[in-house]
XYZ file of C-alpha atoms in Angstrom:
733
model
C 86.716 93.868 26.978
C 89.819 96.289 26.361
C 90.885 96.667 23.072
C 94.533 95.469 21.741
C 96.998 98.503 20.745
C 96.084 97.355 16.905
C 92.551 97.692 17.597
C 92.540 100.911 19.524
C 94.726 102.447 16.439
C 91.996 101.595 13.870
C 89.103 102.829 16.111
C 90.392 105.933 18.125
C 89.175 108.591 15.568
C 85.568 107.352 16.508
C 85.116 105.279 19.836
C 81.493 105.151 20.817
C 80.329 103.868 24.246
C 76.918 102.571 23.789
C 74.194 102.859 26.265
C 72.519 99.934 27.794
C 68.892 99.299 26.647
C 67.186 98.565 29.837
C 68.674 101.870 31.601
C 65.814 103.814 33.247
C 67.265 105.834 36.137
C 68.282 109.740 35.577
C 71.059 111.377 37.575
C 71.043 114.326 39.683
C 73.550 116.414 40.797
C 73.590 114.871 44.091
C 74.791 111.864 42.023
C 77.293 113.477 39.912
C 78.939 116.332 41.618
C 81.809 115.685 44.026
C 79.652 117.995 46.646
C 76.673 115.810 46.167
C 75.164 113.626 48.613
C 75.215 110.617 46.879
C 78.426 111.241 44.856
C 80.377 108.587 46.722
C 77.756 106.018 45.820
C 78.290 106.613 42.155
C 82.071 106.417 42.013
C 83.792 103.276 40.785
C 84.850 100.679 43.413
C 88.242 101.291 45.094
C 90.856 100.225 47.486
C 93.557 101.982 48.974
C 96.973 100.374 49.116
C 100.244 101.275 50.462
C 103.797 99.606 50.462
C 105.683 98.188 53.298
C 108.921 97.668 51.737
C 107.887 95.333 48.785
C 105.077 93.725 50.852
C 101.554 95.142 49.885
C 99.373 96.686 52.380
C 95.481 97.331 52.255
C 94.455 100.092 54.407
C 91.005 100.823 55.219
C 88.970 102.781 57.816
C 88.904 99.980 60.535
C 91.631 97.458 59.314
C 94.793 96.976 57.855
C 95.493 93.671 55.376
C 98.766 92.304 54.241
C 97.930 91.178 50.493
C 99.344 88.364 48.597
C 100.923 89.197 45.325
C 101.541 85.966 43.696
C 99.645 85.044 40.691
C 98.638 81.260 42.085
C 95.384 80.463 43.799
C 96.287 82.625 46.955
C 96.704 85.868 44.616
C 95.367 88.703 46.198
C 94.271 87.067 49.571
C 94.490 89.134 52.764
C 95.703 88.327 56.246
C 94.731 91.235 58.792
C 97.668 92.904 60.329
C 95.748 95.003 62.630
C 92.657 96.842 63.696
C 91.762 100.350 64.674
C 90.563 99.224 67.748
C 93.960 97.512 68.368
C 96.128 100.503 67.515
C 94.094 102.751 69.808
C 94.585 100.027 72.952
C 98.173 99.840 72.025
C 98.810 103.576 72.011
C 96.639 104.160 75.056
C 94.196 106.455 73.447
C 91.263 107.950 75.687
C 88.276 109.904 74.347
C 90.512 112.880 73.794
C 93.252 111.518 71.865
C 92.757 108.683 69.535
C 93.303 107.462 66.182
C 90.369 107.939 63.743
C 91.018 105.933 61.074
C 93.646 103.725 58.978
C 93.414 104.961 55.635
C 96.720 107.265 55.596
C 98.854 105.162 57.752
C 102.582 104.503 56.297
C 104.962 101.662 56.800
C 108.273 103.856 56.950
C 110.594 100.928 57.605
C 110.626 98.029 54.911
C 112.382 95.435 57.444
C 110.649 96.518 60.563
C 107.001 95.972 61.853
C 106.424 99.646 62.382
C 103.432 101.816 61.440
C 103.264 105.439 61.585
C 99.926 106.471 62.820
C 98.754 110.046 64.113
C 96.250 111.918 66.313
C 95.617 115.090 67.272
C 98.446 115.004 69.916
C 101.049 113.273 68.439
C 102.638 111.225 65.745
C 103.469 107.599 66.621
C 105.612 104.324 65.429
C 103.689 101.431 66.441
C 105.320 97.845 66.533
C 102.581 95.922 65.413
C 103.949 92.639 66.288
C 104.960 93.651 69.824
C 101.692 95.679 70.621
C 103.602 98.509 71.748
C 104.485 102.277 70.855
C 108.240 102.728 70.027
C 108.701 106.199 69.632
C 106.236 109.192 69.558
C 106.519 112.938 68.740
C 104.199 115.388 70.492
C 103.953 118.116 68.169
C 101.870 117.020 65.197
C 99.160 118.919 63.625
C 101.370 122.372 63.325
C 101.562 123.872 60.273
C 104.103 122.388 57.399
C 104.870 119.588 59.906
C 107.718 117.384 58.105
C 109.211 114.296 59.820
C 112.445 112.608 58.859
C 112.300 108.855 59.248
C 116.107 108.193 59.511
C 116.752 110.745 62.550
C 112.980 111.112 63.771
C 113.570 114.701 63.903
C 110.354 117.111 63.048
C 110.355 120.752 61.860
C 107.316 122.619 61.783
C 105.922 126.200 61.876
C 103.949 127.742 65.030
C 103.186 131.345 65.151
C 105.208 132.054 62.022
C 108.381 130.700 63.502
C 110.473 127.741 62.307
C 110.960 124.902 65.052
C 112.676 121.344 65.111
C 112.673 118.578 67.579
C 114.911 115.775 67.694
C 114.127 112.343 68.429
C 114.750 112.852 71.935
C 112.191 115.327 72.270
C 114.618 118.639 72.686
C 113.008 121.447 70.849
C 115.054 124.046 68.874
C 113.775 127.339 67.614
C 115.450 128.246 64.482
C 113.907 131.701 63.650
C 112.682 134.719 65.797
C 111.432 137.164 63.005
C 108.922 134.961 61.268
C 105.729 137.206 60.360
C 103.212 137.516 57.801
C 105.987 139.390 55.880
C 108.847 136.851 56.799
C 107.567 133.525 55.897
C 109.529 130.548 56.885
C 109.701 126.815 55.980
C 106.362 126.929 53.652
C 105.936 126.621 49.700
C 107.250 130.043 47.956
C 106.835 131.480 44.439
C 103.070 130.954 44.694
C 103.587 126.804 44.289
C 104.991 127.506 40.697
C 108.036 125.251 39.532
C 106.773 122.239 40.972
C 106.852 123.617 44.389
C 104.430 122.427 46.939
C 106.541 122.181 50.209
C 109.117 124.589 52.134
C 111.415 122.320 54.114
C 113.818 119.612 52.776
C 115.772 117.032 55.075
C 119.137 115.654 54.148
C 119.079 111.755 53.561
C 120.399 111.113 57.301
C 118.095 113.847 58.650
C 120.528 115.842 60.373
C 120.281 118.748 58.263
C 117.481 120.701 57.136
C 117.066 123.054 54.210
C 114.140 125.459 54.209
C 112.607 128.377 52.546
C 112.879 131.944 53.698
C 110.464 134.252 51.869
C 110.617 138.057 52.362
C 107.230 139.544 51.051
C 107.524 142.853 52.865
C 107.668 144.457 49.383
C 104.709 142.398 47.753
C 101.374 144.674 47.393
C 98.469 143.339 49.821
C 95.285 142.438 47.725
C 92.462 143.604 49.968
C 90.448 140.258 50.633
C 87.383 141.003 53.253
C 85.847 138.577 55.457
C 82.149 139.325 55.374
C 81.137 137.150 58.162
C 81.528 139.383 60.931
C 79.469 141.773 62.610
C 81.447 144.206 60.662
C 83.270 143.090 57.693
C 87.026 142.779 58.281
C 89.934 143.459 55.761
C 91.828 140.070 55.457
C 94.677 141.306 53.122
C 96.319 138.887 51.025
C 99.947 139.053 49.492
C 99.466 139.065 45.780
C 102.532 139.972 43.499
C 101.109 141.057 40.182
C 103.016 140.667 36.850
C 105.631 143.479 36.316
C 105.019 144.463 39.962
C 107.382 143.573 43.221
C 107.672 139.995 43.813
C 108.944 138.565 47.230
C 112.617 137.585 47.701
C 113.375 133.968 48.733
C 116.485 132.922 50.255
C 117.556 129.288 51.396
C 118.674 128.279 54.779
C 120.406 125.220 56.137
C 119.949 124.075 59.684
C 122.412 121.620 61.312
C 121.043 119.672 64.218
C 124.359 118.616 65.511
C 125.489 122.143 66.004
C 122.234 124.059 66.297
C 123.371 126.425 63.703
C 121.920 127.819 60.762
C 123.755 129.102 57.220
C 122.047 130.706 54.364
C 123.095 129.548 50.812
C 125.166 132.401 49.153
C 122.792 132.981 46.057
C 123.497 135.475 43.854
C 120.720 138.345 44.510
C 122.340 141.342 42.919
C 119.388 143.699 42.506
C 116.599 142.384 44.254
C 113.382 141.253 42.492
C 111.505 143.841 42.737
C 113.843 146.479 41.445
C 114.149 145.359 38.021
C 111.598 143.435 35.969
C 113.942 142.749 33.422
C 116.989 141.794 35.630
C 118.645 138.399 34.860
C 119.484 137.817 38.121
C 118.151 134.324 39.186
C 115.417 135.202 41.690
C 113.448 131.678 41.599
C 115.021 128.791 43.734
C 113.315 125.476 43.026
C 113.832 121.764 43.052
C 116.042 121.180 45.847
C 117.895 118.044 46.079
C 120.451 116.785 48.796
C 123.447 114.942 47.801
C 123.320 111.314 49.189
C 125.743 111.939 51.819
C 124.145 115.199 52.862
C 127.127 117.367 52.287
C 125.931 119.425 49.179
C 122.661 120.706 48.075
C 121.612 121.253 44.476
C 119.023 123.644 43.325
C 117.710 125.163 40.134
C 117.912 128.744 39.977
C 115.896 130.490 37.383
C 115.986 134.362 36.367
C 112.759 136.705 36.440
C 112.382 136.464 32.860
C 112.324 132.567 33.064
C 114.366 131.817 29.998
C 117.729 131.231 32.026
C 117.929 128.153 34.120
C 120.881 127.040 35.816
C 121.639 123.759 38.157
C 123.863 124.866 40.996
C 125.648 122.865 43.634
C 126.320 124.414 47.306
C 128.178 123.369 50.164
C 125.664 122.493 52.973
C 128.151 123.323 55.837
C 129.141 126.894 54.628
C 126.462 127.969 52.069
C 129.221 128.485 49.639
C 128.246 128.199 45.987
C 130.380 125.303 44.277
C 129.441 124.979 40.732
C 127.019 125.376 37.952
C 126.638 122.053 36.764
C 123.927 122.858 33.924
C 122.360 125.495 32.296
C 119.510 125.819 29.622
C 118.133 129.052 27.844
C 115.147 129.696 25.881
C 114.081 132.502 23.629
C 110.643 131.773 25.251
C 110.759 130.214 28.853
C 112.468 127.313 30.417
C 110.241 125.616 33.263
C 112.063 123.356 35.833
C 109.636 121.132 37.248
C 111.633 118.334 38.795
C 114.551 118.060 41.030
C 117.801 115.964 39.904
C 117.544 112.303 41.327
C 120.637 110.371 41.737
C 121.114 106.893 40.909
C 120.729 104.539 44.144
C 123.413 102.029 42.943
C 125.753 105.018 41.895
C 125.634 108.151 43.651
C 128.398 109.559 41.331
C 125.305 110.098 38.669
C 122.217 111.544 38.449
C 119.399 111.903 36.107
C 117.828 115.249 34.989
C 114.495 115.875 33.219
C 114.537 118.613 30.489
C 112.452 119.280 27.348
C 115.328 120.659 25.554
C 114.780 118.442 22.453
C 111.153 119.625 22.346
C 109.728 116.766 24.850
C 110.361 116.197 28.339
C 113.114 113.371 28.387
C 115.630 111.906 30.927
C 119.481 112.630 30.669
C 122.287 111.171 32.786
C 124.943 113.342 34.365
C 127.877 112.777 36.635
C 128.400 115.028 39.954
C 130.778 117.236 37.976
C 127.894 118.082 35.528
C 129.027 116.111 32.609
C 126.239 114.775 30.124
C 126.811 111.212 29.808
C 123.850 110.623 27.908
C 120.176 110.908 26.715
C 118.124 108.134 28.082
C 115.102 108.825 26.361
C 114.190 110.239 23.288
C 111.493 110.842 20.807
C 108.290 112.889 20.061
C 106.563 111.753 23.471
C 106.426 112.939 26.893
C 108.119 111.432 30.089
C 105.222 112.340 32.485
C 106.556 110.891 35.578
C 109.355 109.128 37.294
C 108.217 106.678 39.729
C 111.744 105.687 41.017
C 114.202 102.897 40.560
C 114.674 99.136 40.117
C 117.920 98.485 41.856
C 118.345 95.411 41.053
C 117.641 95.636 37.004
C 119.615 99.205 37.196
C 116.685 100.716 35.507
C 114.518 103.875 35.857
C 110.717 103.009 36.093
C 108.587 105.810 34.198
C 104.858 106.694 32.914
C 105.040 108.305 29.481
C 102.660 108.669 26.343
C 104.904 106.868 24.020
C 102.261 104.416 22.781
C 99.782 107.424 21.886
C 99.000 111.121 23.381
C 95.879 110.312 25.024
C 97.500 107.068 26.913
C 99.912 107.017 29.892
C 101.661 103.641 30.123
C 104.568 102.372 32.557
C 107.875 101.439 31.234
C 111.360 100.569 32.581
C 114.097 102.641 31.179
C 117.724 100.546 31.234
C 120.314 103.251 32.296
C 122.931 101.478 30.546
C 121.821 101.568 26.994
C 118.431 103.485 27.348
C 116.331 100.353 26.386
C 112.843 100.659 27.114
C 110.435 97.964 28.192
C 106.765 98.132 28.245
C 105.441 97.183 31.819
C 101.513 97.200 30.938
C 99.679 95.857 27.863
C 96.289 97.355 28.242
C 95.499 100.403 26.492
C 94.429 103.147 28.666
C 96.137 105.318 31.458
C 98.036 103.789 34.145
C 99.548 105.379 37.209
C 102.053 103.317 39.369
C 103.329 103.247 42.366
C 106.723 101.828 43.077
C 107.563 99.295 45.902
C 110.852 99.913 48.176
C 113.148 97.749 45.998
C 111.448 98.814 42.889
C 110.558 95.355 42.011
C 106.894 95.629 42.204
C 104.204 98.328 40.844
C 100.951 98.959 42.172
C 99.361 99.976 38.919
C 95.839 101.763 39.095
C 94.342 101.639 35.397
C 91.485 103.193 33.785
C 90.139 102.902 30.143
C 87.116 104.382 28.311
C 85.063 101.439 29.235
C 86.607 100.475 32.312
C 86.209 102.824 35.301
C 89.023 101.220 37.525
C 91.457 98.412 37.729
C 94.135 97.445 40.130
C 96.937 95.222 39.745
C 100.264 94.394 40.837
C 103.160 94.141 38.439
C 106.263 92.026 39.274
C 109.056 93.665 37.041
C 111.825 91.550 38.806
C 111.115 88.920 36.029
C 112.114 88.546 32.539
C 108.713 89.418 31.517
C 106.469 91.436 33.787
C 103.818 89.314 35.463
C 100.889 90.925 36.674
C 98.476 90.160 39.602
C 94.913 91.364 39.237
C 93.499 92.864 42.676
C 90.231 94.949 41.503
C 88.246 95.017 38.542
C 85.347 97.576 39.277
C 81.961 97.482 37.877
C 80.286 100.371 36.092
C 78.845 102.092 38.968
C 76.263 103.778 36.476
C 74.769 100.444 35.673
C 71.149 101.095 35.590
C 71.206 104.801 34.619
C 70.627 106.385 31.344
C 74.110 106.825 30.186
C 75.271 109.239 27.713
C 76.986 108.444 24.378
C 81.017 109.253 24.752
C 83.045 109.584 21.469
C 86.665 110.571 20.915
C 88.256 111.733 17.814
C 90.680 114.514 16.484
C 90.813 117.148 14.169
C 93.567 119.467 12.765
C 94.531 122.665 14.441
C 94.745 125.980 12.908
C 97.976 125.319 11.643
C 96.402 122.729 9.307
C 99.049 120.170 10.401
C 98.929 119.477 14.465
C 96.689 116.755 15.638
C 93.984 117.883 18.263
C 92.031 115.610 20.376
C 88.477 115.979 21.195
C 85.534 114.498 23.510
C 82.268 114.459 22.602
C 79.412 113.336 24.673
C 75.721 112.874 23.315
C 72.374 112.263 24.857
C 71.869 108.680 25.719
C 68.697 108.710 23.099
C 70.670 110.341 20.381
C 68.892 110.916 17.091
C 71.334 111.968 14.213
C 68.166 113.608 12.624
C 67.478 115.945 15.374
C 69.228 119.168 15.947
C 70.907 119.598 19.316
C 72.127 122.811 21.214
C 75.774 122.168 21.960
C 77.999 123.541 24.696
C 81.795 123.694 24.477
C 83.510 122.934 27.532
C 86.972 124.665 27.452
C 90.056 124.974 29.672
C 92.758 125.349 27.115
C 95.753 126.718 29.527
C 98.962 125.164 30.253
C 99.535 122.324 32.755
C 96.136 120.807 32.154
C 94.298 118.432 29.553
C 90.722 117.453 29.198
C 90.990 114.246 26.868
C 92.783 110.992 27.684
C 91.802 107.422 27.401
C 90.795 107.067 30.759
C 86.891 105.975 31.701
C 84.548 107.894 29.614
C 87.454 109.600 27.937
C 88.211 111.725 31.166
C 84.691 113.304 30.983
C 83.439 115.300 33.847
C 80.343 114.348 35.439
C 78.504 117.453 34.308
C 78.762 116.612 31.068
C 76.509 113.568 31.732
C 73.900 115.677 33.453
C 73.984 118.134 30.522
C 73.624 115.419 27.836
C 70.839 113.673 29.933
C 69.164 117.372 29.513
C 69.458 117.066 25.677
C 72.755 118.977 25.238
C 75.473 117.752 23.214
C 79.012 118.668 24.968
C 82.356 119.193 23.169
C 85.441 119.650 24.606
C 88.897 120.039 22.683
C 92.522 120.484 23.924
C 94.039 123.115 21.904
C 97.742 124.164 21.708
C 98.855 125.339 24.714
C 97.855 122.371 26.923
C 99.709 119.616 28.337
C 101.565 116.313 27.426
C 102.353 117.327 23.824
C 105.734 118.653 23.863
C 107.422 122.298 24.333
C 106.642 123.634 21.011
C 102.781 122.594 21.473
C 102.722 124.236 24.794
C 104.895 127.165 23.987
C 102.826 128.283 20.648
C 100.919 130.489 22.989
C 103.666 132.707 24.490
C 103.363 136.245 24.576
C 99.554 136.231 23.276
C 97.847 133.916 25.686
C 93.993 133.112 24.276
C 94.904 133.765 20.610
C 96.018 130.749 18.971
C 93.619 129.002 21.769
C 91.036 130.399 20.349
C 91.866 129.661 16.652
C 91.974 125.908 17.574
C 88.641 126.013 19.255
C 87.210 127.684 16.444
C 88.714 124.741 14.359
C 86.502 122.641 16.620
C 83.412 124.845 15.934
C 84.189 124.379 12.243
C 83.991 120.819 12.986
C 80.605 120.806 14.728
C 79.136 122.835 12.208
C 79.840 120.543 9.750
C 77.730 117.665 11.549
C 74.135 117.667 10.653
C 73.027 117.090 14.079
C 74.323 120.210 15.756
C 72.319 123.561 15.871
C 74.776 126.234 14.779
C 72.494 128.704 16.070
C 72.558 127.325 19.754
C 76.100 126.947 20.536
C 77.394 127.685 24.131
C 80.478 127.611 25.762
C 81.852 127.144 29.179
C 85.006 126.786 31.487
C 86.520 127.924 34.818
C 89.819 129.658 35.408
C 91.745 129.764 32.249
C 88.507 128.314 30.801
C 86.738 131.050 32.319
C 89.196 133.526 30.263
C 88.719 131.492 27.015
C 84.962 131.526 27.487
C 84.693 135.289 27.671
C 87.306 135.695 24.944
C 85.246 133.373 22.514
C 82.266 135.268 23.406
C 83.533 138.738 22.626
C 86.005 137.744 19.707
C 83.442 135.736 17.982
C 80.113 137.386 19.201
C 77.875 135.702 16.322
C 79.020 132.088 16.762
C 78.175 131.971 20.901
C 74.766 132.343 21.907
C 75.285 131.777 25.662
C 78.588 131.481 27.788
C 79.086 130.697 31.690
C 82.711 131.794 32.703
C 83.846 130.726 36.140
C 86.989 132.680 37.780
C 87.846 134.180 34.523
C 90.985 136.120 34.064
C 90.309 139.529 32.473
C 93.409 141.195 32.257
C 96.901 139.245 32.658
C 98.256 142.408 34.372
C 96.347 141.384 37.447
C 97.299 137.970 37.506
C 100.697 136.830 39.891
C 104.000 137.359 38.582
C 105.452 133.795 38.446
C 102.575 132.475 36.073
C 101.779 135.469 34.276
C 105.324 136.572 33.409
C 106.451 132.952 32.199
C 103.574 133.084 29.248
C 103.421 136.711 28.914
C 106.538 138.415 29.896
C 105.849 141.645 31.858
C 103.562 144.363 30.838
C 106.365 146.720 30.267
C 108.121 144.052 28.097
C 105.015 143.040 26.222
C 102.241 145.859 26.161
C 100.911 144.630 22.756
C 100.445 141.194 24.061
C 98.838 142.388 26.900
C 96.771 144.675 25.237
C 95.602 142.084 22.761
C 94.260 139.511 25.441
C 92.819 141.997 27.574
C 89.225 141.466 27.547
C 88.227 144.999 29.019
C 88.579 146.774 25.761
C 86.301 144.090 23.944
C 83.380 144.512 26.644
C 81.405 146.450 23.994
C 81.376 143.437 21.664
C 79.286 141.389 23.985
C 76.027 140.233 21.963
C 75.001 136.697 23.616
C 73.947 136.058 27.123
C 77.071 135.848 29.613
C 77.063 134.682 33.188
C 80.072 135.473 35.288
C 80.814 133.539 38.418
C 83.640 133.863 41.100
C 84.485 133.419 44.712
C 84.020 136.306 46.377
C 87.395 135.681 48.270
C 89.045 134.422 45.141
C 92.897 134.592 45.985
C 93.862 133.060 42.708
C 92.081 134.898 40.245
C 91.333 138.020 42.588
C 88.022 139.505 41.972
C 89.318 142.762 40.593
C 89.188 140.771 37.282
C 85.388 140.261 37.401
C 84.627 143.717 38.662
C 86.743 145.466 36.494
C 85.008 143.594 33.580
C 81.679 144.469 34.902
C 82.655 148.051 34.936
C 83.616 148.118 31.316
C 80.494 146.272 30.374
C 78.594 149.183 32.170
C 80.381 152.106 30.312
C 79.808 150.017 26.787
C 76.525 149.356 27.338
C 76.527 145.571 27.533
C 74.787 143.532 30.097
C 76.388 140.669 31.410
C 74.974 138.408 34.545
C 76.857 138.097 37.576
C 76.868 135.706 40.708
C 79.136 135.541 43.644
C 79.922 132.897 46.160
C 80.503 134.630 49.557
C 83.612 133.261 51.476
C 84.613 130.983 48.633
C 87.945 130.842 46.810
C 88.875 130.031 43.208
C 86.917 126.854 43.439
C 83.488 126.110 45.086
C 84.169 123.750 48.204
C 81.494 121.207 49.446
C 77.728 121.324 48.632
C 78.290 124.906 47.224
C 79.443 123.116 44.008
C 76.355 121.449 43.486
C 74.782 124.851 43.678
C 77.109 126.120 41.421
C 76.530 123.604 38.733
C 72.754 123.613 38.789
C 73.322 127.312 38.461
C 75.298 126.894 35.430
C 72.852 124.141 34.068
C 69.940 126.611 34.386
C 71.587 129.525 32.752
C 72.097 127.187 29.452
C 68.469 126.051 30.134
C 67.047 129.422 30.155
C 68.911 130.980 27.222
C 70.200 128.076 24.950
C 67.794 125.272 25.061
């Protein structure tokens, strides 16, 4: 049973998920790891849904169904809309061109029976009532394909050049100088600042904003493909902290005139010329005005402490006005574009954590602040959209508790917030076209997955349950999952942890303990979802007789600006202090063997693993560090300089965080693992640390995965986690 809010508040500090007495089966990594051959069978039951206006559709491999949303006897009843066989018949598929499945189809027009499907040769709009194709686009499959549902125009990248085809099939080539150095229409700034694409259609689909990235001045990192007869150099453009970064501009293409203008952004000295330049060089969160005449964009200087919202004329590219400015003595991080109110396009909402937490602010088009809409010591985690009838904003937030994600309605007129859910846990919502309905995917510590539809058009939200997944691990020897909190090293801040114990835990025994750590920005490890968000590998380790402990230190996400920025210019230091408070807590427990404490993490967690091993060599007996940052001067510009400034500006911070000069401190057994072709934390990190260890006379172990990047893909992940486990079995157990 799910707990009430009151009961959860009483029991949060120590919630125990008890195993079933009759469990006998043991897990394998093929069961638990996402690359394993039995992994899917041990995942919670799931169903896939999408919205067709306010109608709910369930999609499957072979069929699509219309789902009854009411709460009566017919609630959840499904009526078949069409089948995969029918779609392929209607579009005239043959052995060479056919739709493979219906899982990802969409219904772009709320008032028309049209479904968007695709195969290797085309994107097609199919009328599933008339059983015919009403439109098709024959350039599907190219890089960065972006279709606009209003104009039916498509933009894509082919052979480094940007192309557009209109609804009539006429093709336009927008660029001629695209190359490896000049990149068009794709994500820029290494996917920082909320960027995940490079093309942005106006609402009417008649104009297109796109990124142009000149990275000719960026140093090549010498990646190598070893799978050829003679290994081949395949360089990767990688701008390291304090070095030359790429230069980005924003073009605007007009479909009616077949002309392109570039926004007249202030470049001044290009970003590689001066690492201390205040010139805005990062352009992000592009948004069109509802009428398609103006482009709004956040501009951020290289120091990332001066952020401005600026408007541009989409016809001339002229800079119109600075509407908003936010500065900081640390950094400002714009992650979300502004959003215009659908019932009043003279106003927009802006997200900022300028008061200490990410909240919503209402502005008019002149840049005048009308009012702050949300406030308090909690975080707006997502804006799902708008309810036009109620003139409200639908959000996800952790207002109830830092580990919980609930859904709320925010009245724009008065800021009043209404809870749309009542069950403890983590809720992820998808809003219907009108905003009257939410598809709610919910998980709680003892509940793997619930799926419901919430009707929020009523005075009191009404919920229709569609799925309550059973425990897919029933019949297995499940570990014990606990959640609690301790104080951070500052003595005041609450930090939340998860502890995973063997199913037959005995408090009279002494257990080897592995601390799993990430600890870096934009991530968290502990939340009130199934098993407190436990990673399946923790279950595997608990089954082998380990206790696994996970603590979200200061610097991690969802706790507000000051919590996140406590690590500024000294990555690893505050995080280690907090993790050592976790160690202190563990040592206070009679069943923890203080002589057998290990640590493991990947990426930032790999950096933390080695940092802990070298700074506290008498505490940690064994460590496994995956894809670790060794020295932040080898990490990329945008991320590295946000949190550390440049090596030129902050030499002391870089020196303190570097693991190179601490290689001689290694006492315990340390295994370092990397993808041989890691393009996120490049191999220079690991190899340089190995060199430092050789010179210092210390003996880490090392393993590389040829051809793999920052994370191991497919079945290689099973191999990886077996290797990690064996290392602890060999040296900690």
